[in-house]
JSON list of C-alpha atoms in Angstrom, two decimals:
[
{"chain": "N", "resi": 1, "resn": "UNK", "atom": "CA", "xyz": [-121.26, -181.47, 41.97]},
{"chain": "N", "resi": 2, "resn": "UNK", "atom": "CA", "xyz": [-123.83, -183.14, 44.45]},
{"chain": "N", "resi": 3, "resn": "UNK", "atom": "CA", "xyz": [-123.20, -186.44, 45.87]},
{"chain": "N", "resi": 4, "resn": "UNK", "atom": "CA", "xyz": [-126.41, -188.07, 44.65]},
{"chain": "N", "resi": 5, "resn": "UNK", "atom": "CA", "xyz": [-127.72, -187.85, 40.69]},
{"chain": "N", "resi": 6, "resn": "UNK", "atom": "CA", "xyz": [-130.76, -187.13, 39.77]},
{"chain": "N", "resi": 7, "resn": "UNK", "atom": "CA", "xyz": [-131.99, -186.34, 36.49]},
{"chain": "N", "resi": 8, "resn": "UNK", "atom": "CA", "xyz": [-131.93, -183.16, 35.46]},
{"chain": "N", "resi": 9, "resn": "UNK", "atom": "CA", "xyz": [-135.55, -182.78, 34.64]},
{"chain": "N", "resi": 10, "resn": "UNK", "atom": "CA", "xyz": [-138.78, -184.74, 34.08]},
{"chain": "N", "resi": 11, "resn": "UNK", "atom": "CA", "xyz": [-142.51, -184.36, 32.67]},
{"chain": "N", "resi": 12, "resn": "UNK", "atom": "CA", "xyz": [-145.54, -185.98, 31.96]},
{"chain": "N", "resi": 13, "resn": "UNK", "atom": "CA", "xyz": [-149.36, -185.58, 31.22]},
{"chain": "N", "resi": 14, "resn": "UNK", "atom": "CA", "xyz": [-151.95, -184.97, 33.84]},
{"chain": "N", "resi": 15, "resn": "UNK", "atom": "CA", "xyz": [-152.97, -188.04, 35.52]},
{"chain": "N", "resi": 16, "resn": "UNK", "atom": "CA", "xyz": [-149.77, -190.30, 34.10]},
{"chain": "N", "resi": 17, "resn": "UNK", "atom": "CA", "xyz": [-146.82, -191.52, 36.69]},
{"chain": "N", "resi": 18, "resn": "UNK", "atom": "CA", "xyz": [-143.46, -190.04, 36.48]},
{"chain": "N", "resi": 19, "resn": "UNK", "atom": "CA", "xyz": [-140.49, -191.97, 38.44]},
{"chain": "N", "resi": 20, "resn": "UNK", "atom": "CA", "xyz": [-137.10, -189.57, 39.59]},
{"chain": "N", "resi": 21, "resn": "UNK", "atom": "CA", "xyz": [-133.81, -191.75, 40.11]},
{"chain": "N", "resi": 22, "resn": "UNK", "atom": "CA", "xyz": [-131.53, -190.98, 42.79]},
{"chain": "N", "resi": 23, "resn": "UNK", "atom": "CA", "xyz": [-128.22, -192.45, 42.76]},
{"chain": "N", "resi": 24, "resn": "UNK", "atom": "CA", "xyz": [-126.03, -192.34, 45.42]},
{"chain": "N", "resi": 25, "resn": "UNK", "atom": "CA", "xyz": [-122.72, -195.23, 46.36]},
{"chain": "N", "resi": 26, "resn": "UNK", "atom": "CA", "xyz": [-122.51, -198.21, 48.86]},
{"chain": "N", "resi": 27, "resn": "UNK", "atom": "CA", "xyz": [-121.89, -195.49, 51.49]},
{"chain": "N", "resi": 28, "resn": "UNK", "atom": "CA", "xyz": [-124.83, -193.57, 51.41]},
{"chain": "N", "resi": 29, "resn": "UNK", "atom": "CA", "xyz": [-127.95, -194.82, 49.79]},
{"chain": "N", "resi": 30, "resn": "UNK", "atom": "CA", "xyz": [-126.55, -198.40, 49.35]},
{"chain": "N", "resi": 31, "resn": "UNK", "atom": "CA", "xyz": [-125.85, -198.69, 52.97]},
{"chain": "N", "resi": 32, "resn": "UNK", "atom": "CA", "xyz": [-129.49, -197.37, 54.64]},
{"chain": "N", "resi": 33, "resn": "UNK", "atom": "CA", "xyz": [-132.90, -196.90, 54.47]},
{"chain": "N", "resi": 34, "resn": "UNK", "atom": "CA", "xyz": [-132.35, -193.43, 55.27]},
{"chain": "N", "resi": 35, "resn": "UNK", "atom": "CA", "xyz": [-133.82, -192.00, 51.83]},
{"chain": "N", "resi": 36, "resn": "UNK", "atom": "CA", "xyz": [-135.63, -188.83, 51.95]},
{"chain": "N", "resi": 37, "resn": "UNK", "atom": "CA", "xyz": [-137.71, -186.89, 49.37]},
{"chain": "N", "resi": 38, "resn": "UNK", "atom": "CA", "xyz": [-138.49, -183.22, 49.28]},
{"chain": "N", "resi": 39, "resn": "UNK", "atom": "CA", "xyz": [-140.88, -181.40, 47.23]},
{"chain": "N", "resi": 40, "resn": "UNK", "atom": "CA", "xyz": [-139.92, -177.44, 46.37]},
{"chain": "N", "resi": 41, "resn": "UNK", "atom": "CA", "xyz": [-141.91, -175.43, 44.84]},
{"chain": "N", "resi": 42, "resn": "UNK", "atom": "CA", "xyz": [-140.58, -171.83, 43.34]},
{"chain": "N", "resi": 43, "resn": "UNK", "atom": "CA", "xyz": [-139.64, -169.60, 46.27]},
{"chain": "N", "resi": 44, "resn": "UNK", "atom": "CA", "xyz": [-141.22, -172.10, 48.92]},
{"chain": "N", "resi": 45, "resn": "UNK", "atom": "CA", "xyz": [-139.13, -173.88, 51.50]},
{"chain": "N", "resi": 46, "resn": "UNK", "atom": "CA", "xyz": [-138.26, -177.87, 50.68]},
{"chain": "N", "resi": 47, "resn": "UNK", "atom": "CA", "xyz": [-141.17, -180.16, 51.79]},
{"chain": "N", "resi": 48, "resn": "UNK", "atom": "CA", "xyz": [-141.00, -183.69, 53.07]},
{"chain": "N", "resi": 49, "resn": "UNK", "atom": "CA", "xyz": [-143.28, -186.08, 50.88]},
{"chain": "N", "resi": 50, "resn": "UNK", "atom": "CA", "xyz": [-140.69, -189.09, 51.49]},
{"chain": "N", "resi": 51, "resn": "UNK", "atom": "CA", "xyz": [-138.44, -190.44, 54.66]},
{"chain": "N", "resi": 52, "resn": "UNK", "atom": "CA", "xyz": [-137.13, -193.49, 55.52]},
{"chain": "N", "resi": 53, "resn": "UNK", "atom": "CA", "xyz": [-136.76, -194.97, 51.69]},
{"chain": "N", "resi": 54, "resn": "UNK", "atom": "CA", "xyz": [-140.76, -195.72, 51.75]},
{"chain": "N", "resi": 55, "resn": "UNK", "atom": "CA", "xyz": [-142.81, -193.82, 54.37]},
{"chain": "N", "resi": 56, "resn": "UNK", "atom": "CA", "xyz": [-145.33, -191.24, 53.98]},
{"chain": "N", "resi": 57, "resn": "UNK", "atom": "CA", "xyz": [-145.96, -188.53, 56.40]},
{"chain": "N", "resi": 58, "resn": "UNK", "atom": "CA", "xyz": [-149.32, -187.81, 57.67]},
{"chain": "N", "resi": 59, "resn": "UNK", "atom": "CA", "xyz": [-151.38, -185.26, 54.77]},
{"chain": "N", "resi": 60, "resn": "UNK", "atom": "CA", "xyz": [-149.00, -186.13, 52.01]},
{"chain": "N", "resi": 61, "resn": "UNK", "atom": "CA", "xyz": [-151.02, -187.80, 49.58]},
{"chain": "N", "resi": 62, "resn": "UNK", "atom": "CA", "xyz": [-150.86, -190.93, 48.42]},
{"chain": "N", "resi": 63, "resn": "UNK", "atom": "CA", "xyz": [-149.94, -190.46, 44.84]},
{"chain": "N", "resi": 64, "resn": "UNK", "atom": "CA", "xyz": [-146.35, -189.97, 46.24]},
{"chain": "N", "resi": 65, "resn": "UNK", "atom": "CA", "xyz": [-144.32, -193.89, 46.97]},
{"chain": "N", "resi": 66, "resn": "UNK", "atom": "CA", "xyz": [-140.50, -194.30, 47.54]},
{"chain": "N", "resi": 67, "resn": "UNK", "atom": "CA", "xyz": [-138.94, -197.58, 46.48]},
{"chain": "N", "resi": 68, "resn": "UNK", "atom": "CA", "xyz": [-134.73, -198.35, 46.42]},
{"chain": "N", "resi": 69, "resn": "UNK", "atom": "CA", "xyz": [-132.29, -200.98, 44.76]},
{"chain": "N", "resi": 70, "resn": "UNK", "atom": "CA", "xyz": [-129.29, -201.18, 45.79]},
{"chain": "N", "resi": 71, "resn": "UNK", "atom": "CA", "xyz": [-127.57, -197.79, 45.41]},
{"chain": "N", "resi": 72, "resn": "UNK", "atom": "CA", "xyz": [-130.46, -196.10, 43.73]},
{"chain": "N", "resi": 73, "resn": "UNK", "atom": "CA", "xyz": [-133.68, -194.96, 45.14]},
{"chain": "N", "resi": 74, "resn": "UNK", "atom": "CA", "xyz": [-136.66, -193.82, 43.46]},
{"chain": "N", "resi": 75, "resn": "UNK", "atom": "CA", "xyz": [-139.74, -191.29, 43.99]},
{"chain": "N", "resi": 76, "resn": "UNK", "atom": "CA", "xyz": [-142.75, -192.33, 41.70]},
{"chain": "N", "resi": 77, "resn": "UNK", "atom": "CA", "xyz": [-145.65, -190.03, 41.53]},
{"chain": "N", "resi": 78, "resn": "UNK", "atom": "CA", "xyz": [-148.77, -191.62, 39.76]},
{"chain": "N", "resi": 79, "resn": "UNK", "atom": "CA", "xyz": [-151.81, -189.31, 38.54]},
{"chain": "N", "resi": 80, "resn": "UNK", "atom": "CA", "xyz": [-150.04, -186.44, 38.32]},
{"chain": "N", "resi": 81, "resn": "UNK", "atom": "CA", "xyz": [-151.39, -183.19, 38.73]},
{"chain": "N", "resi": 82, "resn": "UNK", "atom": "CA", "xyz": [-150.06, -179.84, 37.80]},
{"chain": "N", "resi": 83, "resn": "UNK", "atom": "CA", "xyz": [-150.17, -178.84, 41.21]},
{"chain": "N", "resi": 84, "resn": "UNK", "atom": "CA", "xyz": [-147.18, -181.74, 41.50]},
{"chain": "N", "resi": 85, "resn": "UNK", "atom": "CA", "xyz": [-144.93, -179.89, 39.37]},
{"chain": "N", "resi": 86, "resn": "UNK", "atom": "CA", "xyz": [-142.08, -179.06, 41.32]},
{"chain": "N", "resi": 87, "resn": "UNK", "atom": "CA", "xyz": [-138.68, -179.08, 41.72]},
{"chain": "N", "resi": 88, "resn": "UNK", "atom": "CA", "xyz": [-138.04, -182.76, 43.67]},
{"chain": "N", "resi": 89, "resn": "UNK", "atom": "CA", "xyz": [-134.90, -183.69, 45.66]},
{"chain": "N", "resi": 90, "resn": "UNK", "atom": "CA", "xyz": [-133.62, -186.25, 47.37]},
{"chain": "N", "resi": 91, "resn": "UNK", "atom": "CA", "xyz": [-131.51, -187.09, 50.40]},
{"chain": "N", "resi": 92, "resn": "UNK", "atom": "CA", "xyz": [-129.62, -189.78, 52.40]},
{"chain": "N", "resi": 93, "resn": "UNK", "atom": "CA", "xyz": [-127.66, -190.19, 55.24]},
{"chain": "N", "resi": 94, "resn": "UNK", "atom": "CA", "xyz": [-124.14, -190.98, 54.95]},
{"chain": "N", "resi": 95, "resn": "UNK", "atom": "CA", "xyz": [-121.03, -192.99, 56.43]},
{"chain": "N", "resi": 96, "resn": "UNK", "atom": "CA", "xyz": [-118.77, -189.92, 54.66]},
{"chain": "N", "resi": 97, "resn": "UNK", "atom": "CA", "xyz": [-117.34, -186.98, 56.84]},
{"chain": "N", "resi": 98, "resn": "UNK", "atom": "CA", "xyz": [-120.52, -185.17, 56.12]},
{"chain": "N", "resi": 99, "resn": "UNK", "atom": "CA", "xyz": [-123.08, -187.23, 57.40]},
{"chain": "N", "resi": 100, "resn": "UNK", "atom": "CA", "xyz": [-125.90, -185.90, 55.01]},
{"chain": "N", "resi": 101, "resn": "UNK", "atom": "CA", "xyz": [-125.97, -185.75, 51.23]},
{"chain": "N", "resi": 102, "resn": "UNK", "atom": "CA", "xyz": [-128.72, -184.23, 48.74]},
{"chain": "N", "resi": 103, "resn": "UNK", "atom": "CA", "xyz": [-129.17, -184.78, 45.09]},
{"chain": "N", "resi": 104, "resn": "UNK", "atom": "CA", "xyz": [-129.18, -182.07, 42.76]},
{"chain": "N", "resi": 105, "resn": "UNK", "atom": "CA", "xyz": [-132.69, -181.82, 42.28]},
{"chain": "N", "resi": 106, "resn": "UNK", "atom": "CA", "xyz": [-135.26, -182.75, 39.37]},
{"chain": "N", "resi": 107, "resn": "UNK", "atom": "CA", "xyz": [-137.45, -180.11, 37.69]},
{"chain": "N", "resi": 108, "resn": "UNK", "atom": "CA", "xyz": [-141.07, -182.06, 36.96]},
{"chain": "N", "resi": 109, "resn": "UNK", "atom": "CA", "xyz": [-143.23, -180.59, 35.01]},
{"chain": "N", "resi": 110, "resn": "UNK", "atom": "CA", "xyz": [-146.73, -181.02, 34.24]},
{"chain": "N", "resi": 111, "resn": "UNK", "atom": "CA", "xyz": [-147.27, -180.74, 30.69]},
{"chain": "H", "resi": 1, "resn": "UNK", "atom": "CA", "xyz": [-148.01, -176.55, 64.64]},
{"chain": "H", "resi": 2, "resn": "UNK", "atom": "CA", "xyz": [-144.35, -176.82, 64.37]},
{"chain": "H", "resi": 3, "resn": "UNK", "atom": "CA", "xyz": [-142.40, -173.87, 63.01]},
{"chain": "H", "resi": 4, "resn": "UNK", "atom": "CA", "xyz": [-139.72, -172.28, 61.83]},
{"chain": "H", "resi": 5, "resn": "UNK", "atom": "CA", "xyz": [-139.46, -168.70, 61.00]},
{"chain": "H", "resi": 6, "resn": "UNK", "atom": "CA", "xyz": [-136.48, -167.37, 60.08]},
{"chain": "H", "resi": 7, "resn": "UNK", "atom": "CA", "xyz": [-135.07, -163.36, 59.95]},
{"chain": "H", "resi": 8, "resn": "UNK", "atom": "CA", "xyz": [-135.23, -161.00, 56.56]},
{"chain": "H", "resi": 9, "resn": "UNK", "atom": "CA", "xyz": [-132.97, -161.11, 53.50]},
{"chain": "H", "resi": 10, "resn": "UNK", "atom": "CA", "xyz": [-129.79, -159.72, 54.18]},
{"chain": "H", "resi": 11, "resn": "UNK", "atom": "CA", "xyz": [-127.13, -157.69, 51.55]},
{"chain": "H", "resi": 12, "resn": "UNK", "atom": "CA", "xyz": [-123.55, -157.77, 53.00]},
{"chain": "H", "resi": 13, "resn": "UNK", "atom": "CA", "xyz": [-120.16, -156.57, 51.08]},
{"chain": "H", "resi": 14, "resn": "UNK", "atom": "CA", "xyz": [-118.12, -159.15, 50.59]},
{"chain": "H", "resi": 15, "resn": "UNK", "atom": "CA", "xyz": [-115.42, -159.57, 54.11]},
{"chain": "H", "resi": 16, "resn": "UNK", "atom": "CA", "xyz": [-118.58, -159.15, 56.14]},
{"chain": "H", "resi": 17, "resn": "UNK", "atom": "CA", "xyz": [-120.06, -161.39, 58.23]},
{"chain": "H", "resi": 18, "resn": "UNK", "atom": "CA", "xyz": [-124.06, -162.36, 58.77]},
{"chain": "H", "resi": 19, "resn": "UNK", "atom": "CA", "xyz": [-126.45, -163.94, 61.46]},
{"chain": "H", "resi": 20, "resn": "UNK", "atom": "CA", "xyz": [-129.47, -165.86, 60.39]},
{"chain": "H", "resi": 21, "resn": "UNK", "atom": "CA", "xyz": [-131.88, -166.36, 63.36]},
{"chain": "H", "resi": 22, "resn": "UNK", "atom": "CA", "xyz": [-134.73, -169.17, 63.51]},
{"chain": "H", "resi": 23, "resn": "UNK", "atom": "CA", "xyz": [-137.23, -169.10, 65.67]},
{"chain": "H", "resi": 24, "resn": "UNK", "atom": "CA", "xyz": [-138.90, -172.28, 66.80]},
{"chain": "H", "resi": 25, "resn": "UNK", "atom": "CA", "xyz": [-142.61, -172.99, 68.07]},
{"chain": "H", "resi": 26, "resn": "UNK", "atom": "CA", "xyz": [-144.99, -175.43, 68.32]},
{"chain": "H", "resi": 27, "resn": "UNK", "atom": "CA", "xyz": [-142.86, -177.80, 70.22]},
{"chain": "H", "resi": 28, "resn": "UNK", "atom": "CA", "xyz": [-139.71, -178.52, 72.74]},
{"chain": "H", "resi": 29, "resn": "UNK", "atom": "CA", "xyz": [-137.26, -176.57, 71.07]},
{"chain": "H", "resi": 30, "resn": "UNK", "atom": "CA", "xyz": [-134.19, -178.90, 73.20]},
{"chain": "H", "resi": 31, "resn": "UNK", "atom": "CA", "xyz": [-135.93, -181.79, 71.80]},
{"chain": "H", "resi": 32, "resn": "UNK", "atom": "CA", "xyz": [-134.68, -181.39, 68.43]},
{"chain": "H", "resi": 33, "resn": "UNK", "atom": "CA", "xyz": [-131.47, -180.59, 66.21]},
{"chain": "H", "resi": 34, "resn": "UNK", "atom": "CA", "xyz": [-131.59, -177.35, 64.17]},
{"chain": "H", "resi": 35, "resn": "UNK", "atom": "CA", "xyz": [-129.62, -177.91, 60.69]},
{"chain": "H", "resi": 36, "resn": "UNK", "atom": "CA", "xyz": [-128.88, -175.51, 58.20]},
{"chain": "H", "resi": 37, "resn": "UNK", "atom": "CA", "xyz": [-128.78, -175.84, 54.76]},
{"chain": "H", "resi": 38, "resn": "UNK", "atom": "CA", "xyz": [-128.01, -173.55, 51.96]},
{"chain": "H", "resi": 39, "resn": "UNK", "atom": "CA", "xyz": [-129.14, -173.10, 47.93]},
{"chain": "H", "resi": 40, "resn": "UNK", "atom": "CA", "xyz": [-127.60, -171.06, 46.35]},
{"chain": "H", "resi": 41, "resn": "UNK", "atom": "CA", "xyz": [-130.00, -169.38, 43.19]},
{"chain": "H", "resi": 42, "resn": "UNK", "atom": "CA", "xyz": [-131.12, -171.82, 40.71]},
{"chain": "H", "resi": 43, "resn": "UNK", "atom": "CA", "xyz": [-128.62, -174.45, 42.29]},
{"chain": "H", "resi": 44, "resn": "UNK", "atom": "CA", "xyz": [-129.21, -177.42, 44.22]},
{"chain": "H", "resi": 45, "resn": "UNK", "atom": "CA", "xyz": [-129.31, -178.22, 48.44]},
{"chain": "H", "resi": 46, "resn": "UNK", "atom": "CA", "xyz": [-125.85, -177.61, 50.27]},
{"chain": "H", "resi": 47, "resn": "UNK", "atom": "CA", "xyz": [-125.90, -179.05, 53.85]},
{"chain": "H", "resi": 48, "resn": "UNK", "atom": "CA", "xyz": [-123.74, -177.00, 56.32]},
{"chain": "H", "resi": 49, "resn": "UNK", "atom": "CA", "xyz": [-123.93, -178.11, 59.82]},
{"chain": "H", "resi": 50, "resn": "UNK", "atom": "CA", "xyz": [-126.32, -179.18, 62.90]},
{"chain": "H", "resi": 51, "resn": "UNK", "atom": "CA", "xyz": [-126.57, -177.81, 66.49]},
{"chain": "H", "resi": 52, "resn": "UNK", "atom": "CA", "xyz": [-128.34, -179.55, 69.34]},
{"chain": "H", "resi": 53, "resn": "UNK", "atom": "CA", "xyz": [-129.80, -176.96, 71.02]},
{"chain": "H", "resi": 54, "resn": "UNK", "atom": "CA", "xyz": [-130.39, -178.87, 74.73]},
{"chain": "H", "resi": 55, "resn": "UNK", "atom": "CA", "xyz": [-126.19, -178.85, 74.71]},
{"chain": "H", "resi": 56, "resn": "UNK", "atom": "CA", "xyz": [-124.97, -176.49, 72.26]},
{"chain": "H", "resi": 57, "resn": "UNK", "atom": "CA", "xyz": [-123.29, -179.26, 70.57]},
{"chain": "H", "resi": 58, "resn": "UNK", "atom": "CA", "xyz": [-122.17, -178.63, 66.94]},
{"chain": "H", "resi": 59, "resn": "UNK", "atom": "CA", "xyz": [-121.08, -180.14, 63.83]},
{"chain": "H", "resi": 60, "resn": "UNK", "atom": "CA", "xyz": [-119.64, -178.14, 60.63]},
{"chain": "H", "resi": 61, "resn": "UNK", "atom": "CA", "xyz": [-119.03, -179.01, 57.00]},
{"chain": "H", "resi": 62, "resn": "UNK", "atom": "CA", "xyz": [-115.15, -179.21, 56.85]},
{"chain": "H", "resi": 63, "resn": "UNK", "atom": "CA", "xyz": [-115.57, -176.28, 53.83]},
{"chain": "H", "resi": 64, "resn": "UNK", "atom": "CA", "xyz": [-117.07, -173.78, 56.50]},
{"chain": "H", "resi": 65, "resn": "UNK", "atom": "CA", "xyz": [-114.90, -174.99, 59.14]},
{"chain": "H", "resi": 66, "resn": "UNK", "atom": "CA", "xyz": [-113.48, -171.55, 60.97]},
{"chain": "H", "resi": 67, "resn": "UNK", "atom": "CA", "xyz": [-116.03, -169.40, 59.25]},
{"chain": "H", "resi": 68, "resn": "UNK", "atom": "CA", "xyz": [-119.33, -170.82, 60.50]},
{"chain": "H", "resi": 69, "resn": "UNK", "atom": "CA", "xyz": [-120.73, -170.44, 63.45]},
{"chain": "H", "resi": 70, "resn": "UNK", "atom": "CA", "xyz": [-124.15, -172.04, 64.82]},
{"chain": "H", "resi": 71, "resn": "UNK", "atom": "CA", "xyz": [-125.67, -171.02, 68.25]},
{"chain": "H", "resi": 72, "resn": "UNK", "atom": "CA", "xyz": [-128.94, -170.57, 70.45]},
{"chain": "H", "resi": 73, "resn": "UNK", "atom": "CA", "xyz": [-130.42, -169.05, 72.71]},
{"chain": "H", "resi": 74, "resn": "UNK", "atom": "CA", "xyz": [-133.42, -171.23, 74.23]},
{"chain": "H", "resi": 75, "resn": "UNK", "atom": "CA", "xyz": [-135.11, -168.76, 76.95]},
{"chain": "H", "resi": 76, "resn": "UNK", "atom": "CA", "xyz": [-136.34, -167.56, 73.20]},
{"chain": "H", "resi": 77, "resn": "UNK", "atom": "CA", "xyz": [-136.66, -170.95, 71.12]},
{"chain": "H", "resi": 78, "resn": "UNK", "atom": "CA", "xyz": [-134.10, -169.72, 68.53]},
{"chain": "H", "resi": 79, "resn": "UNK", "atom": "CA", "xyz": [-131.17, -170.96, 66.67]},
{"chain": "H", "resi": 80, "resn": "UNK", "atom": "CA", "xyz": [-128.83, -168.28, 64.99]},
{"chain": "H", "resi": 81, "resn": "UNK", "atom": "CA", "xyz": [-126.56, -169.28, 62.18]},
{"chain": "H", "resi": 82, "resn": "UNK", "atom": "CA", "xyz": [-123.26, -166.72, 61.54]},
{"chain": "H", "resi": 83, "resn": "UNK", "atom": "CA", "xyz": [-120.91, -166.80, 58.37]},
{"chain": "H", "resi": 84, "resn": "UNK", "atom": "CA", "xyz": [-118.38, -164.96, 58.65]},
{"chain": "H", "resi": 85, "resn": "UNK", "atom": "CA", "xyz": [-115.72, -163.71, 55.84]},
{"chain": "H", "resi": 86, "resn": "UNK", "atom": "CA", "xyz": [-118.10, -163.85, 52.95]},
{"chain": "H", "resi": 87, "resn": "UNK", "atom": "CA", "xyz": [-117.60, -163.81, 49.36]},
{"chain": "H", "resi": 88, "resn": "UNK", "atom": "CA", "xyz": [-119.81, -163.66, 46.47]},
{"chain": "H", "resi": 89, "resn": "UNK", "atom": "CA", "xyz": [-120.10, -167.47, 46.53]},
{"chain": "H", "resi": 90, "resn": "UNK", "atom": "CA", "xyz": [-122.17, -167.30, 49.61]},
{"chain": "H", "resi": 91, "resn": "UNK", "atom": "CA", "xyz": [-125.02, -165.52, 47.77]},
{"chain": "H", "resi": 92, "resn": "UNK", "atom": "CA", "xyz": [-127.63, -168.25, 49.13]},
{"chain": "H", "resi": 93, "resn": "UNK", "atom": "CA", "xyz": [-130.97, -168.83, 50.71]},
{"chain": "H", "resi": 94, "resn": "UNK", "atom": "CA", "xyz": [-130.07, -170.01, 53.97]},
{"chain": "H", "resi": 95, "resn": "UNK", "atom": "CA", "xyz": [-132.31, -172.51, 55.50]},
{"chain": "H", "resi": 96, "resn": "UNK", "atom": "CA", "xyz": [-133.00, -173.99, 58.90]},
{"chain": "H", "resi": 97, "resn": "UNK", "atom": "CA", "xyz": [-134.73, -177.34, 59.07]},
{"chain": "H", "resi": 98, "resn": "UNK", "atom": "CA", "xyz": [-135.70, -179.71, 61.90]},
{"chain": "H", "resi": 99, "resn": "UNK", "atom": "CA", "xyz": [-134.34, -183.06, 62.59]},
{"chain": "H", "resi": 100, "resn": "UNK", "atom": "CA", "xyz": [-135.17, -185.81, 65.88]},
{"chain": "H", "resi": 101, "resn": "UNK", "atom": "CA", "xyz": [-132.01, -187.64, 67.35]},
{"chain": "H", "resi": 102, "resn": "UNK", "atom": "CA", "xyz": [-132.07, -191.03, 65.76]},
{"chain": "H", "resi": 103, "resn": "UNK", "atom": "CA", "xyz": [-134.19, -189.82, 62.67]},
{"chain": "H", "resi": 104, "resn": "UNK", "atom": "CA", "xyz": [-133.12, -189.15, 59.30]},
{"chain": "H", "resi": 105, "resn": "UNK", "atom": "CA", "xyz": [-135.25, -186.77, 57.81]},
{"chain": "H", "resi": 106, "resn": "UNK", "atom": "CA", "xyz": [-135.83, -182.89, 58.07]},
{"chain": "H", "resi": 107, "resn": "UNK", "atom": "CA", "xyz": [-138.96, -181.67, 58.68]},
{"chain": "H", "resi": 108, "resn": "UNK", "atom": "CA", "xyz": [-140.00, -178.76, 58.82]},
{"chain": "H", "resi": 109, "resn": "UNK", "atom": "CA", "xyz": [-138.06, -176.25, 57.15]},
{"chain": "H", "resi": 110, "resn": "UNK", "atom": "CA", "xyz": [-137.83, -172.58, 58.05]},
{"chain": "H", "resi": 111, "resn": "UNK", "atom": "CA", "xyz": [-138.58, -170.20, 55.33]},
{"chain": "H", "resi": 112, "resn": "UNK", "atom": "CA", "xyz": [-135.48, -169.69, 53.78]},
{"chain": "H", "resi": 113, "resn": "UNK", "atom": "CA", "xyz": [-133.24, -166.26, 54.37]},
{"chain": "H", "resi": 114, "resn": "UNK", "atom": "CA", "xyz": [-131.96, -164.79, 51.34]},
{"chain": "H", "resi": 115, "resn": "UNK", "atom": "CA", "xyz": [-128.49, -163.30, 51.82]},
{"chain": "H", "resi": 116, "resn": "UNK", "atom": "CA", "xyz": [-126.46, -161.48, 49.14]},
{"chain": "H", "resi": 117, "resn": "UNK", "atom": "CA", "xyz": [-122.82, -160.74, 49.08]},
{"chain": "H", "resi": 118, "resn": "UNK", "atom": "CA", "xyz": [-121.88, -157.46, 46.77]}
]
């Protein structure tokens, strides 16, 4: 069982927005802005689209945003495209013994 | 540019033990931590442990505590990752992944090494 929840899957139309949860506890997600998003596509290595709760690193469009309340953050991707769909996951640092956590991912697909 | 590249898929019986390598260019190598993470197939991301490779400095998962081992050598730029004692349960792509001191986000990732235990 993964320390932070995500929902299982999601999908939408070409060109709608889609929002993936992330819920972690007052030790992890609650307690920094240290929320990160990856993108994985089938057989590909994890890609960072998301760090620090909001940023944006440089070539990652921006149809990706990051947002957070209180123990949940949230990846929203608006116009999607089917080159978006994806398996999505999200991490956060952590007070805990194990000072990183992921979520168990979110299947997105384009319909 | 900055990357990872890590070693072939590996089979091992179970018992056995295996060594990931993961071979950084494109910047300092001692500048940055080398983490590994696993997935294990159609499963989710399993963090395992970090190494600093400027002091050799580790840090484990308390699960692989006594079984994993992380390493480098940097006249070459590369971090190795051993398991040792494997079962079917560590049937995983292995993956390295870049992190700065003082930042909280990986990136990039190596390519993922697919090992099999059976």
């Amino acid at each position: 069982q993964s320390a932070l929840t995500q929902p299982a899957s999601v999908s939408g139309s070409p060109g709608q927005s889609i929002t993936i949860s992330c819920t972690g506890t007052s030790r992890d997600v609650g307690a920094y802005n240290y929320v990160s998003w990856y993108q994985q596509h089938l057989g590909k290595a994890p890609k960072l689209m998301i760090y620090d709760v909001t940023k944006r690193p440089s070539g990652v469009s921006d149809r990706f945003s990051g947002s957070k309340s209180g123990n949940t953050a949230s990846l929203t991707i608006s116009g999607l495209q089917a080159e978006d769909e994806a398996d999505y996951y999200c991490s956060s640092y952590t007070s805990s013994s194990t000072p990183w956590v992921f979520g168990g991912g979110t299947k997105l697909a384009v319909l | 540019q900055v990357q990872l590249v890590q070693s072939g898929a590996e089979v091992k019986k179970p018992g056995a033990s295996v060594k990931v390598s993961c071979k950084a260019s494109g910047y300092t190598f001692t500048n940055y931590d080398i983490n590994w993470v696993r997935q294990a197939t159609g499963q989710g991301l399993e963090w395992m442990g970090w190494m600093n490779p400027y002091s050799g400095n580790t840090g484990y998962v308390e699960k692989f505590q006594g079984r994993v081992t992380m390493t480098r050598d940097t006249s070459i730029s590369t971090a190795y990752m051993e398991l040792s004692r494997l079962t079917s349960d560590d049937t995983a792509v292995y993956y390295c992944a870049r992190i700065r001191s003082g930042t909280y986000w990986f990136d990039p990732w190596g390519q993922g090494t697919l090992v099999t235990v059976s």
